[in-house]
């Protein structure tokens, strides 16, 4: 029997390979961030090299940008293509209604912008990410905040019943700084039942740039399991 670490990587890769089948010739696509999306980016590069497809892509992070360059995927921008055919991205948690928590990689703002520009959002993840309610297993909601506003946003989040923690870097002293020059606050809200309402309440706090709650944005999920890939969402 394969060690867990090994089959999880395989499950992530298999989910990514299934998602990349949705990429058609001449598509303009969004490239997600994280280790599962990285497998999708690699496979898109392989399909380009084999001459199966020509695509251009908008990356959601510096990581996605450098991987796209490495795998020979032509880069474009939302200026040139404000509407994208498809985005493939990862997730940190997925609930029964396909709402997501994203942003443990710190790229949530650009990920949400690119997702909102896409005709279709396909999520790739391994089975550990599927839960009944968001917030299970102490999963925090990452929130991108303008640094100046951090103390007051943390105060207001505490008043809302959340437990906020400023994300610290482990490769340098001080906080993690996002690709947009902001900080991330990881908030434990316990189990989340009113996802849309919580997202709305957070979004109106001055200084909050974006939340990691992706409410009804995912069209399709490929969930890599130990021996299979499960499809959630679309029926055909
Ligand atoms: C980054 C994200 C990632 O998609 C999410 O963290 C999943 O990453 P991984 O596939 O490495 O578990 O939202 O901001």
PDB file of C-alpha atoms and ligand atoms in Angstrom:
ATOM      1  CA  UNK A   1       0.000   0.000   0.000  1.00  0.00           C
ATOM      2  CA  UNK A   2       1.294   3.461  -0.944  1.00  0.00           C
ATOM      3  CA  UNK A   3       2.134   5.848   1.901  1.00  0.00           C
ATOM      4  CA  UNK A   4      -0.524   8.564   2.360  1.00  0.00           C
ATOM      5  CA  UNK A   5       1.811  11.356   1.256  1.00  0.00           C
ATOM      6  CA  UNK A   6       2.346   9.588  -2.061  1.00  0.00           C
ATOM      7  CA  UNK A   7      -1.290   8.812  -2.926  1.00  0.00           C
ATOM      8  CA  UNK A   8      -2.390  12.318  -1.950  1.00  0.00           C
ATOM      9  CA  UNK A   9       0.035  13.738  -4.527  1.00  0.00           C
ATOM     10  CA  UNK A  10      -1.322  11.255  -7.082  1.00  0.00           C
ATOM     11  CA  UNK A  11      -4.902  12.191  -6.188  1.00  0.00           C
ATOM     12  CA  UNK A  12      -4.112  15.890  -6.669  1.00  0.00           C
ATOM     13  CA  UNK A  13      -2.443  15.197 -10.005  1.00  0.00           C
ATOM     14  CA  UNK A  14      -5.317  13.005 -11.240  1.00  0.00           C
ATOM     15  CA  UNK A  15      -7.846  15.702 -10.340  1.00  0.00           C
ATOM     16  CA  UNK A  16      -5.744  18.256 -12.231  1.00  0.00           C
ATOM     17  CA  UNK A  17      -5.427  16.008 -15.300  1.00  0.00           C
ATOM     18  CA  UNK A  18      -9.217  15.532 -15.398  1.00  0.00           C
ATOM     19  CA  UNK A  19      -9.762  19.299 -15.229  1.00  0.00           C
ATOM     20  CA  UNK A  20      -7.277  20.078 -18.001  1.00  0.00           C
ATOM     21  CA  UNK A  21      -9.420  18.013 -20.409  1.00  0.00           C
ATOM     22  CA  UNK A  22     -11.847  20.982 -20.329  1.00  0.00           C
ATOM     23  CA  UNK A  23      -9.244  23.268 -21.926  1.00  0.00           C
ATOM     24  CA  UNK A  24     -10.039  23.609 -25.644  1.00  0.00           C
ATOM     25  CA  UNK A  25      -8.070  25.043 -28.535  1.00  0.00           C
ATOM     26  CA  UNK A  26      -7.888  28.878 -28.555  1.00  0.00           C
ATOM     27  CA  UNK A  27      -9.205  29.185 -25.010  1.00  0.00           C
ATOM     28  CA  UNK A  28      -8.122  32.084 -22.844  1.00  0.00           C
ATOM     29  CA  UNK A  29      -7.772  30.598 -19.382  1.00  0.00           C
ATOM     30  CA  UNK A  30      -7.110  31.553 -15.781  1.00  0.00           C
ATOM     31  CA  UNK A  31      -4.322  29.731 -13.964  1.00  0.00           C
ATOM     32  CA  UNK A  32      -4.881  29.072 -10.272  1.00  0.00           C
ATOM     33  CA  UNK A  33      -2.342  28.888  -7.473  1.00  0.00           C
ATOM     34  CA  UNK A  34      -1.166  26.208  -5.069  1.00  0.00           C
ATOM     35  CA  UNK A  35       0.269  22.720  -5.390  1.00  0.00           C
ATOM     36  CA  UNK A  36      -2.790  21.118  -7.080  1.00  0.00           C
ATOM     37  CA  UNK A  37      -3.231  23.918  -9.621  1.00  0.00           C
ATOM     38  CA  UNK A  38       0.499  23.541 -10.341  1.00  0.00           C
ATOM     39  CA  UNK A  39      -0.164  20.025 -11.729  1.00  0.00           C
ATOM     40  CA  UNK A  40      -2.821  21.521 -14.020  1.00  0.00           C
ATOM     41  CA  UNK A  41      -0.423  24.207 -15.257  1.00  0.00           C
ATOM     42  CA  UNK A  42       2.191  21.550 -16.028  1.00  0.00           C
ATOM     43  CA  UNK A  43      -0.351  19.462 -17.970  1.00  0.00           C
ATOM     44  CA  UNK A  44      -1.579  22.482 -19.961  1.00  0.00           C
ATOM     45  CA  UNK A  45       2.072  23.074 -20.914  1.00  0.00           C
ATOM     46  CA  UNK A  46       2.368  19.405 -21.997  1.00  0.00           C
ATOM     47  CA  UNK A  47      -0.729  19.712 -24.198  1.00  0.00           C
ATOM     48  CA  UNK A  48       0.680  22.877 -25.810  1.00  0.00           C
ATOM     49  CA  UNK A  49       4.013  21.115 -26.464  1.00  0.00           C
ATOM     50  CA  UNK A  50       2.191  18.180 -28.075  1.00  0.00           C
ATOM     51  CA  UNK A  51       0.436  20.674 -30.387  1.00  0.00           C
ATOM     52  CA  UNK A  52      -3.027  19.736 -29.090  1.00  0.00           C
ATOM     53  CA  UNK A  53      -4.021  23.254 -28.042  1.00  0.00           C
ATOM     54  CA  UNK A  54      -3.061  26.897 -28.372  1.00  0.00           C
ATOM     55  CA  UNK A  55      -4.094  28.928 -25.363  1.00  0.00           C
ATOM     56  CA  UNK A  56      -3.146  32.081 -23.509  1.00  0.00           C
ATOM     57  CA  UNK A  57      -3.461  32.486 -19.777  1.00  0.00           C
ATOM     58  CA  UNK A  58      -3.947  34.984 -16.969  1.00  0.00           C
ATOM     59  CA  UNK A  59      -2.045  33.817 -13.856  1.00  0.00           C
ATOM     60  CA  UNK A  60      -3.548  34.386 -10.394  1.00  0.00           C
ATOM     61  CA  UNK A  61      -0.221  34.800  -8.596  1.00  0.00           C
ATOM     62  CA  UNK A  62       3.504  35.192  -9.014  1.00  0.00           C
ATOM     63  CA  UNK A  63       3.749  31.401  -8.509  1.00  0.00           C
ATOM     64  CA  UNK A  64       1.269  30.720 -11.341  1.00  0.00           C
ATOM     65  CA  UNK A  65       3.062  33.253 -13.544  1.00  0.00           C
ATOM     66  CA  UNK A  66       6.490  31.621 -13.118  1.00  0.00           C
ATOM     67  CA  UNK A  67       5.039  28.124 -13.618  1.00  0.00           C
ATOM     68  CA  UNK A  68       3.288  29.267 -16.803  1.00  0.00           C
ATOM     69  CA  UNK A  69       6.550  30.664 -18.146  1.00  0.00           C
ATOM     70  CA  UNK A  70       8.409  27.469 -17.164  1.00  0.00           C
ATOM     71  CA  UNK A  71       5.870  25.284 -18.988  1.00  0.00           C
ATOM     72  CA  UNK A  72       5.667  27.450 -22.097  1.00  0.00           C
ATOM     73  CA  UNK A  73       2.162  28.862 -21.619  1.00  0.00           C
ATOM     74  CA  UNK A  74       1.723  32.280 -23.281  1.00  0.00           C
ATOM     75  CA  UNK A  75       0.714  34.938 -20.768  1.00  0.00           C
ATOM     76  CA  UNK A  76      -2.041  37.466 -21.314  1.00  0.00           C
ATOM     77  CA  UNK A  77      -3.842  40.020 -19.135  1.00  0.00           C
ATOM     78  CA  UNK A  78      -7.360  40.976 -18.132  1.00  0.00           C
ATOM     79  CA  UNK A  79      -6.778  44.204 -20.113  1.00  0.00           C
ATOM     80  CA  UNK A  80      -6.551  42.128 -23.291  1.00  0.00           C
ATOM     81  CA  UNK A  81      -9.111  39.522 -22.227  1.00  0.00           C
ATOM     82  CA  UNK A  82     -11.528  40.663 -19.519  1.00  0.00           C
ATOM     83  CA  UNK A  83     -13.604  37.546 -20.104  1.00  0.00           C
ATOM     84  CA  UNK A  84     -11.901  34.161 -19.757  1.00  0.00           C
ATOM     85  CA  UNK A  85     -13.207  30.847 -21.093  1.00  0.00           C
ATOM     86  CA  UNK A  86     -12.183  28.764 -18.099  1.00  0.00           C
ATOM     87  CA  UNK A  87     -10.166  28.887 -14.889  1.00  0.00           C
ATOM     88  CA  UNK A  88      -8.664  25.919 -13.077  1.00  0.00           C
ATOM     89  CA  UNK A  89      -7.790  26.547  -9.439  1.00  0.00           C
ATOM     90  CA  UNK A  90      -7.315  24.721  -6.144  1.00  0.00           C
ATOM     91  CA  UNK A  91      -9.188  25.107  -2.857  1.00  0.00           C
ATOM     92  CA  UNK A  92      -8.605  24.697   0.853  1.00  0.00           C
ATOM     93  CA  UNK A  93     -12.132  23.551   1.675  1.00  0.00           C
ATOM     94  CA  UNK A  94     -15.252  22.682  -0.311  1.00  0.00           C
ATOM     95  CA  UNK A  95     -18.709  22.333   1.239  1.00  0.00           C
ATOM     96  CA  UNK A  96     -21.818  20.459   0.068  1.00  0.00           C
ATOM     97  CA  UNK A  97     -23.012  23.531  -1.899  1.00  0.00           C
ATOM     98  CA  UNK A  98     -19.595  23.862  -3.581  1.00  0.00           C
ATOM     99  CA  UNK A  99     -18.783  27.017  -1.645  1.00  0.00           C
ATOM    100  CA  UNK A 100     -15.067  27.284  -1.044  1.00  0.00           C
ATOM    101  CA  UNK A 101     -12.455  28.565   1.343  1.00  0.00           C
ATOM    102  CA  UNK A 102      -9.379  29.657  -0.575  1.00  0.00           C
ATOM    103  CA  UNK A 103      -6.269  31.627   0.204  1.00  0.00           C
ATOM    104  CA  UNK A 104      -3.955  29.469   2.292  1.00  0.00           C
ATOM    105  CA  UNK A 105      -1.447  30.277  -0.458  1.00  0.00           C
ATOM    106  CA  UNK A 106      -2.214  33.970   0.001  1.00  0.00           C
ATOM    107  CA  UNK A 107      -3.448  34.504  -3.570  1.00  0.00           C
ATOM    108  CA  UNK A 108      -7.175  34.776  -2.819  1.00  0.00           C
ATOM    109  CA  UNK A 109      -7.778  38.276  -4.205  1.00  0.00           C
ATOM    110  CA  UNK A 110      -6.412  37.665  -7.674  1.00  0.00           C
ATOM    111  CA  UNK A 111      -7.921  34.178  -7.620  1.00  0.00           C
ATOM    112  CA  UNK A 112     -11.360  35.640  -6.957  1.00  0.00           C
ATOM    113  CA  UNK A 113     -10.951  38.358  -9.599  1.00  0.00           C
ATOM    114  CA  UNK A 114      -9.870  35.807 -12.204  1.00  0.00           C
ATOM    115  CA  UNK A 115     -12.667  33.413 -11.155  1.00  0.00           C
ATOM    116  CA  UNK A 116     -15.211  36.225 -11.535  1.00  0.00           C
ATOM    117  CA  UNK A 117     -13.892  36.923 -15.047  1.00  0.00           C
ATOM    118  CA  UNK A 118     -14.285  33.270 -16.063  1.00  0.00           C
ATOM    119  CA  UNK A 119     -17.211  31.662 -17.825  1.00  0.00           C
ATOM    120  CA  UNK A 120     -16.438  28.495 -15.903  1.00  0.00           C
ATOM    121  CA  UNK A 121     -14.488  27.805 -12.689  1.00  0.00           C
ATOM    122  CA  UNK A 122     -13.161  24.264 -12.298  1.00  0.00           C
ATOM    123  CA  UNK A 123     -11.707  23.409  -8.891  1.00  0.00           C
ATOM    124  CA  UNK A 124      -9.120  20.699  -8.357  1.00  0.00           C
ATOM    125  CA  UNK A 125      -8.401  19.245  -4.925  1.00  0.00           C
ATOM    126  CA  UNK A 126      -7.779  16.033  -3.069  1.00  0.00           C
ATOM    127  CA  UNK A 127     -10.485  14.386  -0.986  1.00  0.00           C
ATOM    128  CA  UNK A 128      -9.226  15.844   2.315  1.00  0.00           C
ATOM    129  CA  UNK A 129     -10.629  19.218   1.245  1.00  0.00           C
ATOM    130  CA  UNK A 130     -14.281  18.100   1.106  1.00  0.00           C
ATOM    131  CA  UNK A 131     -16.312  18.891   4.238  1.00  0.00           C
ATOM    132  CA  UNK A 132     -19.956  19.283   5.136  1.00  0.00           C
ATOM    133  CA  UNK A 133     -19.565  22.820   6.486  1.00  0.00           C
ATOM    134  CA  UNK A 134     -16.780  25.303   5.808  1.00  0.00           C
ATOM    135  CA  UNK A 135     -14.687  25.921   8.903  1.00  0.00           C
ATOM    136  CA  UNK A 136     -14.490  22.259   9.921  1.00  0.00           C
ATOM    137  CA  UNK A 137     -11.169  21.025  11.334  1.00  0.00           C
ATOM    138  CA  UNK A 138     -10.347  24.571  12.494  1.00  0.00           C
ATOM    139  CA  UNK A 139      -9.907  25.733   8.894  1.00  0.00           C
ATOM    140  CA  UNK A 140      -9.563  29.534   9.032  1.00  0.00           C
ATOM    141  CA  UNK A 141     -10.899  31.977   6.454  1.00  0.00           C
ATOM    142  CA  UNK A 142      -8.008  33.974   4.967  1.00  0.00           C
ATOM    143  CA  UNK A 143      -8.791  37.658   4.511  1.00  0.00           C
ATOM    144  CA  UNK A 144      -6.572  40.105   2.619  1.00  0.00           C
ATOM    145  CA  UNK A 145      -6.319  43.446   4.403  1.00  0.00           C
ATOM    146  CA  UNK A 146      -4.585  46.762   3.709  1.00  0.00           C
ATOM    147  CA  UNK A 147      -1.763  46.906   6.331  1.00  0.00           C
ATOM    148  CA  UNK A 148      -2.872  50.314   7.731  1.00  0.00           C
ATOM    149  CA  UNK A 149      -6.297  48.848   8.544  1.00  0.00           C
ATOM    150  CA  UNK A 150      -5.091  45.646  10.233  1.00  0.00           C
ATOM    151  CA  UNK A 151      -5.724  46.616  13.898  1.00  0.00           C
ATOM    152  CA  UNK A 152      -9.249  47.912  13.327  1.00  0.00           C
ATOM    153  CA  UNK A 153     -10.218  45.034  11.023  1.00  0.00           C
ATOM    154  CA  UNK A 154      -8.963  42.543  13.637  1.00  0.00           C
ATOM    155  CA  UNK A 155     -10.953  44.368  16.327  1.00  0.00           C
ATOM    156  CA  UNK A 156     -14.162  44.309  14.267  1.00  0.00           C
ATOM    157  CA  UNK A 157     -13.706  40.658  13.387  1.00  0.00           C
ATOM    158  CA  UNK A 158     -13.395  39.834  17.109  1.00  0.00           C
ATOM    159  CA  UNK A 159     -16.654  41.712  17.689  1.00  0.00           C
ATOM    160  CA  UNK A 160     -18.224  39.501  15.012  1.00  0.00           C
ATOM    161  CA  UNK A 161     -17.136  36.411  16.977  1.00  0.00           C
ATOM    162  CA  UNK A 162     -14.119  35.453  14.864  1.00  0.00           C
ATOM    163  CA  UNK A 163     -10.623  34.667  16.133  1.00  0.00           C
ATOM    164  CA  UNK A 164      -8.208  36.556  13.871  1.00  0.00           C
ATOM    165  CA  UNK A 165      -4.512  35.809  13.490  1.00  0.00           C
ATOM    166  CA  UNK A 166      -2.130  37.894  11.409  1.00  0.00           C
ATOM    167  CA  UNK A 167      -0.301  35.467   9.090  1.00  0.00           C
ATOM    168  CA  UNK A 168       3.400  35.517   9.905  1.00  0.00           C
ATOM    169  CA  UNK A 169       6.102  34.611   7.428  1.00  0.00           C
ATOM    170  CA  UNK A 170       8.336  31.671   8.330  1.00  0.00           C
ATOM    171  CA  UNK A 171      11.064  32.674   5.877  1.00  0.00           C
ATOM    172  CA  UNK A 172      11.437  36.256   7.131  1.00  0.00           C
ATOM    173  CA  UNK A 173      10.502  38.218  10.218  1.00  0.00           C
ATOM    174  CA  UNK A 174       7.114  39.904  10.172  1.00  0.00           C
ATOM    175  CA  UNK A 175       3.901  39.242   8.304  1.00  0.00           C
ATOM    176  CA  UNK A 176       3.350  37.567   4.960  1.00  0.00           C
ATOM    177  CA  UNK A 177       2.967  40.256   2.289  1.00  0.00           C
ATOM    178  CA  UNK A 178       0.706  39.330  -0.623  1.00  0.00           C
ATOM    179  CA  UNK A 179       1.387  39.876  -4.333  1.00  0.00           C
ATOM    180  CA  UNK A 180      -0.724  43.032  -3.888  1.00  0.00           C
ATOM    181  CA  UNK A 181       1.350  44.422  -0.993  1.00  0.00           C
ATOM    182  CA  UNK A 182      -1.214  43.607   1.691  1.00  0.00           C
ATOM    183  CA  UNK A 183      -1.353  41.308   4.730  1.00  0.00           C
ATOM    184  CA  UNK A 184      -3.445  38.207   5.386  1.00  0.00           C
ATOM    185  CA  UNK A 185      -5.548  37.686   8.490  1.00  0.00           C
ATOM    186  CA  UNK A 186      -6.577  34.055   9.075  1.00  0.00           C
ATOM    187  CA  UNK A 187      -9.850  33.968  10.961  1.00  0.00           C
ATOM    188  CA  UNK A 188     -11.328  31.016  12.827  1.00  0.00           C
ATOM    189  CA  UNK A 189     -15.123  31.446  12.685  1.00  0.00           C
ATOM    190  CA  UNK A 190     -15.943  27.914  13.828  1.00  0.00           C
ATOM    191  CA  UNK A 191     -18.452  26.119  11.601  1.00  0.00           C
ATOM    192  CA  UNK A 192     -19.821  28.454   8.930  1.00  0.00           C
ATOM    193  CA  UNK A 193     -23.537  28.044   8.185  1.00  0.00           C
ATOM    194  CA  UNK A 194     -24.378  31.411   6.565  1.00  0.00           C
ATOM    195  CA  UNK A 195     -21.494  31.658   4.121  1.00  0.00           C
ATOM    196  CA  UNK A 196     -22.905  34.380   1.860  1.00  0.00           C
ATOM    197  CA  UNK A 197     -23.960  36.522   4.830  1.00  0.00           C
ATOM    198  CA  UNK A 198     -20.538  36.178   6.513  1.00  0.00           C
ATOM    199  CA  UNK A 199     -18.832  37.113   3.247  1.00  0.00           C
ATOM    200  CA  UNK A 200     -21.040  40.208   2.904  1.00  0.00           C
ATOM    201  CA  UNK A 201     -20.339  41.328   6.501  1.00  0.00           C
ATOM    202  CA  UNK A 202     -16.585  40.983   5.998  1.00  0.00           C
ATOM    203  CA  UNK A 203     -16.528  42.706   2.625  1.00  0.00           C
ATOM    204  CA  UNK A 204     -18.031  45.935   4.015  1.00  0.00           C
ATOM    205  CA  UNK A 205     -15.313  46.385   6.655  1.00  0.00           C
ATOM    206  CA  UNK A 206     -13.106  49.279   5.486  1.00  0.00           C
ATOM    207  CA  UNK A 207      -9.615  47.937   4.810  1.00  0.00           C
ATOM    208  CA  UNK A 208     -10.764  44.453   3.783  1.00  0.00           C
ATOM    209  CA  UNK A 209      -9.607  43.891   0.221  1.00  0.00           C
ATOM    210  CA  UNK A 210     -11.097  40.428  -0.269  1.00  0.00           C
ATOM    211  CA  UNK A 211     -12.149  37.328   1.612  1.00  0.00           C
ATOM    212  CA  UNK A 212     -11.280  33.703   0.953  1.00  0.00           C
ATOM    213  CA  UNK A 213     -14.979  32.759   0.916  1.00  0.00           C
ATOM    214  CA  UNK A 214     -15.919  31.858  -2.660  1.00  0.00           C
ATOM    215  CA  UNK A 215     -19.695  31.716  -2.541  1.00  0.00           C
ATOM    216  CA  UNK A 216     -21.336  29.784  -5.379  1.00  0.00           C
ATOM    217  CA  UNK A 217     -18.470  30.547  -7.749  1.00  0.00           C
ATOM    218  CA  UNK A 218     -17.325  26.997  -8.551  1.00  0.00           C
ATOM    219  CA  UNK A 219     -19.072  25.275 -11.457  1.00  0.00           C
ATOM    220  CA  UNK A 220     -17.320  21.956 -11.236  1.00  0.00           C
ATOM    221  CA  UNK A 221     -15.007  20.186  -8.792  1.00  0.00           C
ATOM    222  CA  UNK A 222     -12.625  17.346  -9.473  1.00  0.00           C
ATOM    223  CA  UNK A 223     -11.857  15.659  -6.181  1.00  0.00           C
ATOM    224  CA  UNK A 224      -8.914  13.288  -6.290  1.00  0.00           C
ATOM    225  CA  UNK A 225      -9.519  10.193  -4.169  1.00  0.00           C
ATOM    226  CA  UNK A 226      -7.262   7.293  -3.347  1.00  0.00           C
ATOM    227  CA  UNK A 227      -8.343   5.183  -6.324  1.00  0.00           C
ATOM    228  CA  UNK A 228     -10.582   7.494  -8.336  1.00  0.00           C
ATOM    229  CA  UNK A 229     -11.474  11.065  -9.247  1.00  0.00           C
ATOM    230  CA  UNK A 230     -14.920  12.215  -8.179  1.00  0.00           C
ATOM    231  CA  UNK A 231     -16.783  14.890 -10.127  1.00  0.00           C
ATOM    232  CA  UNK A 232     -19.001  17.284  -8.158  1.00  0.00           C
ATOM    233  CA  UNK A 233     -21.266  19.862  -9.745  1.00  0.00           C
ATOM    234  CA  UNK A 234     -22.165  19.390 -13.382  1.00  0.00           C
ATOM    235  CA  UNK A 235     -23.928  16.168 -14.206  1.00  0.00           C
ATOM    236  CA  UNK A 236     -22.637  15.764 -17.781  1.00  0.00           C
TER     237      UNK A 236
HETATM  238  C1  LIG B   1      -3.982  29.798  -2.814  1.00  0.00           C
HETATM  239  C2  LIG B   1      -5.144  28.881  -2.846  1.00  0.00           C
HETATM  240  C3  LIG B   1      -4.878  27.465  -3.209  1.00  0.00           C
HETATM  241  O1  LIG B   1      -5.612  27.150  -4.342  1.00  0.00           O
HETATM  242  C4  LIG B   1      -5.264  26.594  -2.056  1.00  0.00           C
HETATM  243  O2  LIG B   1      -4.500  27.008  -0.947  1.00  0.00           O
HETATM  244  C5  LIG B   1      -5.014  25.113  -2.345  1.00  0.00           C
HETATM  245  O3  LIG B   1      -3.652  24.842  -2.439  1.00  0.00           O
HETATM  246  P1  LIG B   1      -3.097  23.357  -2.522  1.00  0.00           P
HETATM  247  O4  LIG B   1      -3.598  22.785  -3.817  1.00  0.00           O
HETATM  248  O5  LIG B   1      -1.604  23.503  -2.469  1.00  0.00           O
HETATM  249  O6  LIG B   1      -3.641  22.611  -1.329  1.00  0.00           O
HETATM  250  O7  LIG B   1      -6.266  29.234  -2.593  1.00  0.00           O
HETATM  251  O8  LIG B   1      -4.341  31.074  -2.398  1.00  0.00           O
END
